[in-house]
Coordinates of C-alpha atoms in Angstrom, one line a residue:
M642 CA 165.2 -160.2 44.1
S643 CA 167.9 -157.5 44.6
K644 CA 167.6 -156.8 40.9
N645 CA 163.9 -156.4 41.2
R646 CA 164.3 -154.1 44.1
R647 CA 166.8 -152.1 42.1
A648 CA 164.6 -152.2 39.0
T649 CA 161.5 -151.3 40.8
P650 CA 162.7 -147.9 41.9
V651 CA 163.9 -147.3 38.3
I652 CA 160.4 -148.1 36.9
L653 CA 158.7 -146.1 39.5
Q654 CA 161.0 -143.2 38.9
E655 CA 160.5 -143.5 35.2
G656 CA 156.7 -143.9 35.6
D657 CA 156.7 -141.0 38.0
I658 CA 158.6 -138.9 35.5
I659 CA 156.3 -139.9 32.7
T660 CA 153.3 -139.1 34.8
R661 CA 154.6 -135.7 35.8
N662 CA 155.5 -135.0 32.2
T663 CA 152.0 -136.0 31.1
N664 CA 150.4 -133.7 33.7
F665 CA 152.6 -130.8 32.6
M666 CA 151.6 -131.3 29.0
N667 CA 147.8 -131.3 29.9
M668 CA 148.0 -128.0 31.9
P669 CA 147.2 -125.7 29.0
A670 CA 144.1 -127.7 28.1
R671 CA 142.8 -127.4 31.7
A672 CA 143.4 -123.7 31.8
G673 CA 141.5 -123.3 28.5
G674 CA 138.5 -125.1 30.1
R675 CA 138.5 -122.8 33.0
Q676 CA 138.4 -119.8 30.6
R677 CA 135.5 -121.3 28.7
K678 CA 133.6 -121.8 31.9
Q679 CA 134.3 -118.2 32.9
A680 CA 133.1 -117.0 29.4
D681 CA 130.0 -119.0 29.7
S682 CA 129.2 -117.6 33.1
F683 CA 129.8 -114.1 31.8
I684 CA 127.4 -114.7 28.9
W685 CA 124.7 -116.0 31.4
Y686 CA 125.2 -112.9 33.5
L687 CA 124.6 -110.7 30.4
L688 CA 121.5 -112.7 29.5
L689 CA 120.1 -112.2 33.0
I690 CA 120.8 -108.5 32.9
A691 CA 119.1 -108.2 29.5
L692 CA 116.1 -110.1 30.8
A693 CA 115.9 -107.8 33.8
I694 CA 116.0 -104.7 31.6
A695 CA 113.3 -106.2 29.4
L696 CA 111.0 -106.9 32.4
I697 CA 111.4 -103.3 33.6
A698 CA 110.9 -101.7 30.1
V699 CA 107.8 -103.6 29.2
P700 CA 105.6 -102.1 32.0
A701 CA 107.0 -98.6 31.3
S702 CA 106.2 -98.8 27.6
A703 CA 102.8 -100.2 28.5
G704 CA 102.2 -97.1 30.6
E705 CA 102.9 -94.9 27.6
I706 CA 100.3 -96.5 25.4
P707 CA 97.5 -94.2 26.6
N708 CA 99.5 -91.1 25.8
A709 CA 100.3 -92.4 22.3
S710 CA 96.6 -93.1 21.8
A711 CA 95.8 -89.5 23.0
L712 CA 98.3 -88.2 20.4
Q713 CA 96.5 -90.1 17.7
N714 CA 92.9 -89.4 18.9
P715 CA 92.5 -86.0 20.6
V716 CA 89.1 -84.8 21.8
I717 CA 87.2 -83.0 19.0
V718 CA 85.2 -80.0 20.3
K719 CA 82.8 -78.0 18.1
V720 CA 82.8 -74.4 19.0
G721 CA 80.1 -72.0 18.0
V722 CA 79.7 -68.2 18.7
Y723 CA 76.4 -66.5 17.9
M724 CA 77.2 -62.8 18.3
V725 CA 74.1 -60.8 19.5
D726 CA 75.5 -57.3 19.8
F727 CA 78.5 -55.1 20.3
N728 CA 78.6 -51.9 22.5
H729 CA 80.9 -49.1 23.4
F730 CA 83.9 -49.6 21.1
N731 CA 86.6 -47.4 22.5
V732 CA 89.2 -46.8 19.8
G733 CA 91.7 -45.2 22.1
E734 CA 91.7 -48.1 24.6
G735 CA 91.0 -50.8 22.0
T736 CA 88.1 -52.4 24.0
V737 CA 84.6 -53.3 23.1
D738 CA 81.7 -54.9 25.0
A739 CA 80.3 -58.0 23.4
N740 CA 77.1 -60.1 24.0
Y741 CA 77.1 -63.6 22.5
Y742 CA 76.1 -67.2 22.9
L743 CA 78.9 -69.8 23.2
T744 CA 78.2 -73.4 22.2
L745 CA 80.5 -76.4 23.0
T746 CA 79.8 -79.8 21.6
S747 CA 81.9 -82.9 22.1
D748 CA 81.8 -86.7 22.5
T749 CA 83.4 -86.4 25.9
P750 CA 82.0 -84.4 28.9
L751 CA 83.3 -80.8 29.1
S752 CA 82.3 -77.4 30.5
I753 CA 83.2 -73.7 30.2
N754 CA 85.9 -74.3 32.8
D755 CA 87.8 -76.3 30.1
V756 CA 88.1 -73.2 27.8
E757 CA 89.1 -69.6 28.1
I758 CA 88.6 -66.3 26.3
M759 CA 92.1 -65.2 25.1
N760 CA 91.4 -61.6 24.2
G761 CA 89.1 -60.5 27.0
H762 CA 87.3 -61.5 30.1
A763 CA 83.7 -62.5 30.8
T764 CA 81.7 -60.1 33.0
S765 CA 78.7 -62.3 33.2
T766 CA 78.0 -66.0 32.2
D767 CA 74.6 -67.7 32.3
T768 CA 74.1 -71.4 31.5
I769 CA 71.5 -72.0 28.9
L770 CA 72.0 -75.7 28.1
D771 CA 73.8 -78.2 30.3
T772 CA 74.2 -81.8 29.0
P773 CA 77.2 -84.1 29.2
H774 CA 78.1 -83.6 25.6
E775 CA 76.7 -80.1 24.7
K776 CA 76.9 -76.8 26.6
E777 CA 75.5 -73.4 25.7
Y778 CA 76.3 -70.2 27.6
R779 CA 75.1 -66.6 27.4
I780 CA 78.2 -64.4 27.8
F781 CA 78.6 -60.7 28.4
A782 CA 82.3 -59.9 28.0
T783 CA 84.8 -57.0 27.5
M784 CA 87.0 -57.8 24.5
T785 CA 90.2 -56.3 23.3
A786 CA 91.1 -55.4 19.8
D787 CA 94.1 -53.9 17.9
P788 CA 92.9 -50.7 16.2
D789 CA 94.5 -49.7 12.9
L790 CA 94.1 -45.9 12.5
R791 CA 96.1 -45.4 9.3
L792 CA 92.9 -44.7 7.3
Y793 CA 91.2 -42.6 10.0
P794 CA 88.6 -41.2 9.8
F795 CA 87.8 -43.9 7.2
D796 CA 89.3 -46.6 9.4
R797 CA 88.3 -50.2 9.5
H798 CA 88.9 -52.6 12.4
T799 CA 88.5 -56.2 13.3
L800 CA 86.7 -57.2 16.5
P801 CA 87.8 -60.8 17.4
V802 CA 86.6 -63.4 19.8
E803 CA 89.3 -66.0 20.5
I804 CA 88.5 -69.2 22.4
E805 CA 91.3 -71.7 23.4
P806 CA 91.5 -74.7 25.7
K807 CA 92.6 -73.8 29.2
F808 CA 94.9 -76.7 29.9
K809 CA 95.0 -79.2 26.9
N810 CA 97.2 -78.7 23.9
E811 CA 96.5 -79.9 20.4
S812 CA 97.5 -83.5 21.1
E813 CA 94.6 -83.7 23.6
M814 CA 91.9 -81.3 22.4
V815 CA 91.2 -79.9 18.9
F816 CA 88.7 -77.2 18.1
V817 CA 86.5 -77.1 14.9
I818 CA 84.0 -74.4 14.0
D819 CA 80.4 -75.3 14.5
P820 CA 78.7 -73.6 11.5
A821 CA 75.2 -74.4 12.8
N822 CA 75.7 -72.3 15.9
T823 CA 77.9 -69.5 14.5
A824 CA 76.6 -66.3 13.0
L825 CA 76.2 -62.6 13.5
D826 CA 72.7 -61.5 14.5
P827 CA 71.0 -59.5 11.7
E828 CA 69.9 -56.9 14.2
A829 CA 73.4 -56.5 15.7
D830 CA 74.4 -52.8 15.9
L831 CA 77.3 -50.7 16.9
P832 CA 76.5 -47.0 17.0
G833 CA 78.7 -45.0 14.6
W834 CA 80.0 -48.1 12.8
E835 CA 78.9 -50.5 10.1
F836 CA 79.6 -54.2 10.0
A837 CA 81.9 -55.2 7.1
G838 CA 81.9 -59.0 7.0
T839 CA 82.8 -61.9 9.3
R840 CA 85.5 -64.6 9.3
Y841 CA 85.7 -67.8 11.3
A842 CA 88.9 -69.9 11.4
I843 CA 90.9 -72.3 13.5
T844 CA 94.6 -71.5 14.2
N845 CA 97.4 -73.1 16.2
I846 CA 99.3 -71.1 18.8
S847 CA 102.6 -72.1 20.4
Y848 CA 103.8 -70.3 23.5
V849 CA 107.2 -72.0 23.8
E850 CA 109.5 -72.9 20.9
N851 CA 109.2 -76.6 19.7
E852 CA 106.2 -77.3 22.1
I853 CA 102.9 -78.8 21.0
P854 CA 100.6 -75.9 19.9
Y855 CA 97.2 -75.1 21.3
S856 CA 94.1 -75.1 19.1
R857 CA 92.3 -71.8 18.9
A858 CA 89.0 -70.8 17.5
V859 CA 88.9 -67.2 16.1
F860 CA 85.7 -65.4 15.2
D861 CA 86.4 -62.0 13.5
Y862 CA 83.9 -59.3 12.9
G863 CA 84.9 -56.5 10.6
I864 CA 83.6 -52.9 11.2
R865 CA 84.1 -49.6 9.4
R866 CA 83.2 -46.0 10.4
D867 CA 79.9 -44.8 9.2
T868 CA 80.7 -42.9 5.9
A869 CA 77.8 -40.5 6.0
S870 CA 78.6 -39.2 9.5
T871 CA 82.3 -39.0 8.7
V872 CA 81.7 -36.8 5.6
L873 CA 79.1 -34.6 7.3
K874 CA 81.1 -34.1 10.6
F875 CA 84.6 -33.6 9.1
F876 CA 85.1 -33.4 5.4
L877 CA 82.2 -31.1 4.6
P878 CA 83.4 -28.3 6.9
I879 CA 87.0 -28.6 5.7
M880 CA 86.1 -28.7 2.0
L881 CA 83.9 -25.6 2.5
I882 CA 86.9 -23.8 4.0
V883 CA 89.1 -24.9 1.0
I884 CA 86.5 -23.8 -1.5
V885 CA 86.1 -20.4 0.1
S886 CA 89.8 -19.9 0.3
L887 CA 90.4 -20.8 -3.4
S888 CA 87.5 -18.6 -4.4
S889 CA 89.3 -15.7 -2.8
L890 CA 91.9 -16.0 -5.6
L891 CA 89.5 -14.2 -7.8
M892 CA 89.8 -11.1 -5.6
K893 CA 92.5 -8.5 -6.0
V894 CA 91.6 -6.5 -2.9
S895 CA 93.7 -6.5 0.3
S896 CA 90.7 -7.7 2.4
R897 CA 91.2 -11.2 1.0
L898 CA 94.2 -11.6 3.3
G899 CA 92.0 -11.4 6.4
L900 CA 89.6 -13.9 4.9
N901 CA 92.3 -16.4 4.2
A902 CA 93.8 -16.0 7.7
S903 CA 90.4 -16.7 9.3
M904 CA 89.9 -19.8 7.1
F905 CA 93.3 -21.1 8.2
L906 CA 92.5 -20.7 11.9
A907 CA 89.1 -22.5 11.4
A908 CA 90.9 -25.5 9.7
V909 CA 93.3 -25.7 12.6
L910 CA 90.5 -25.8 15.1
I911 CA 88.6 -28.5 13.2
H912 CA 91.7 -30.6 12.9
W913 CA 92.5 -30.3 16.6
R914 CA 88.9 -31.3 17.5
V915 CA 88.8 -34.4 15.2
A916 CA 92.4 -35.6 16.0
D917 CA 91.7 -35.4 19.7
A918 CA 89.2 -38.3 19.4
I919 CA 92.0 -40.8 18.7
P920 CA 95.1 -41.7 20.6
L921 CA 98.6 -40.7 19.6
V922 CA 100.1 -43.1 17.1
A923 CA 103.5 -43.6 15.6
Y924 CA 102.4 -43.2 12.0
A925 CA 100.6 -40.7 9.8
T926 CA 96.9 -41.2 9.4
F927 CA 94.7 -40.3 6.4
L928 CA 93.5 -37.3 8.4
D929 CA 97.1 -36.1 8.9
M930 CA 97.8 -36.3 5.1
F931 CA 94.5 -34.6 4.2
M932 CA 95.2 -31.7 6.6
I933 CA 98.8 -31.4 5.3
I934 CA 97.3 -30.8 1.8
T935 CA 94.7 -28.4 3.2
Y936 CA 97.3 -26.4 5.1
A937 CA 99.5 -26.3 2.0
T938 CA 96.6 -25.0 -0.1
L939 CA 95.7 -22.3 2.5
V940 CA 99.3 -21.2 2.9
M941 CA 99.7 -20.8 -0.9
V942 CA 96.6 -18.7 -1.0
L943 CA 97.9 -16.6 1.9
V944 CA 101.3 -16.1 0.3
S945 CA 99.7 -15.0 -3.0
G946 CA 97.5 -12.5 -1.1
I947 CA 100.6 -11.1 0.7
L948 CA 102.5 -10.7 -2.6
I949 CA 99.5 -8.9 -4.2
L950 CA 99.2 -6.6 -1.2
K951 CA 102.9 -5.8 -1.3
F952 CA 103.0 -5.1 -5.0
T953 CA 99.8 -3.0 -4.8
E954 CA 101.4 -0.8 -2.2
T955 CA 104.4 -0.2 -4.5
K956 CA 102.0 0.3 -7.4
D957 CA 103.7 -2.4 -9.4
T958 CA 100.7 -3.4 -11.4
I959 CA 102.6 -5.7 -13.7
R960 CA 103.7 -8.0 -10.9
V961 CA 100.3 -7.8 -9.3
E962 CA 98.8 -9.1 -12.5
R963 CA 101.5 -11.8 -12.8
V964 CA 100.9 -13.1 -9.2
Y965 CA 97.2 -12.9 -9.7
N966 CA 97.2 -14.9 -12.9
W967 CA 99.8 -17.5 -11.8
S968 CA 98.1 -18.1 -8.4
L969 CA 94.7 -18.5 -10.1
R970 CA 96.0 -21.1 -12.5
I971 CA 98.5 -23.1 -10.4
I972 CA 97.1 -23.2 -6.8
P973 CA 93.7 -24.8 -7.6
V974 CA 95.3 -27.4 -9.9
I975 CA 98.0 -28.4 -7.4
S976 CA 95.4 -28.7 -4.6
I977 CA 92.9 -30.8 -6.6
M978 CA 95.6 -33.1 -7.9
A979 CA 97.0 -33.7 -4.3
Y980 CA 93.5 -34.5 -3.0
F981 CA 92.8 -36.8 -5.9
L982 CA 96.0 -38.8 -5.3
L983 CA 95.3 -39.1 -1.6
F984 CA 91.8 -40.5 -2.2
L985 CA 93.2 -42.9 -4.7
V986 CA 95.2 -44.4 -1.9
L987 CA 92.1 -44.7 0.2
V988 CA 90.2 -46.5 -2.6
A989 CA 93.2 -48.9 -3.2

């Protein structure tokens, strides 16, 4: 019995030692299990977060679908302008009064409040036709233009009518020309001018870099100054002055000097009167170049007359004959060639 009592503690101690050793050896395995549980929990948290983000993103993307549809299917609007007449074209201010019919046709309801005139303002607007999908207006407006006076008084200009959506860009509204309702009235008239063709086009205009452009309908009407009135009012008097001045080269008398001086003053007055009808510009016009040649011709004739008068007073007949012959041969040729080259530029 005493042995058993002694042995029992030994067994218990050994068993106790073995048990403790066994637990010590299993500790890493239990620690690895806790780490796996923590990793699994972290994965579940990530899945829950991803699910929440997906639930939030789906309604947002669903809300963007109408905009994507609008980008693919903008409203198509047919725009027509039937020009009845123009009045009071002011070259100096670049303005003209226009009278026309504006037609808007679309599959969706619209009105004149959805569009605007980009190069002018309407002074009067009357509704002619008012249906959900088609509108027609009678418009009296003051339009602006950009005069080009380089060929004045043979100048040509373009009188535009520019229509653009007031609020919607090209992704929401697109213009197309309505040929059935677009034309220039055969009886249209602009006093002092002749119509020189029409052009209708659609352009895209961006006001900020990299933004979606706006659709714009442009209706251009070309005009040119009446040729007959231009020749009669300006070129005929000037050419008569030049012809009279050149004819004086046939004279050897001193009185030709007074004739040429009076012709020169008459040319200056005509130039001043015609040039006063246009604004000051930063380039030389056809009129300026024409008058430069005219002044050069008149000055050459004046100088030849002064030389003849001088040599006549000194009784140097040889030099008188020399000046007379050379001026008669050279001045008309130089003048005619200069005028010819200038009018070639006009034709080109």
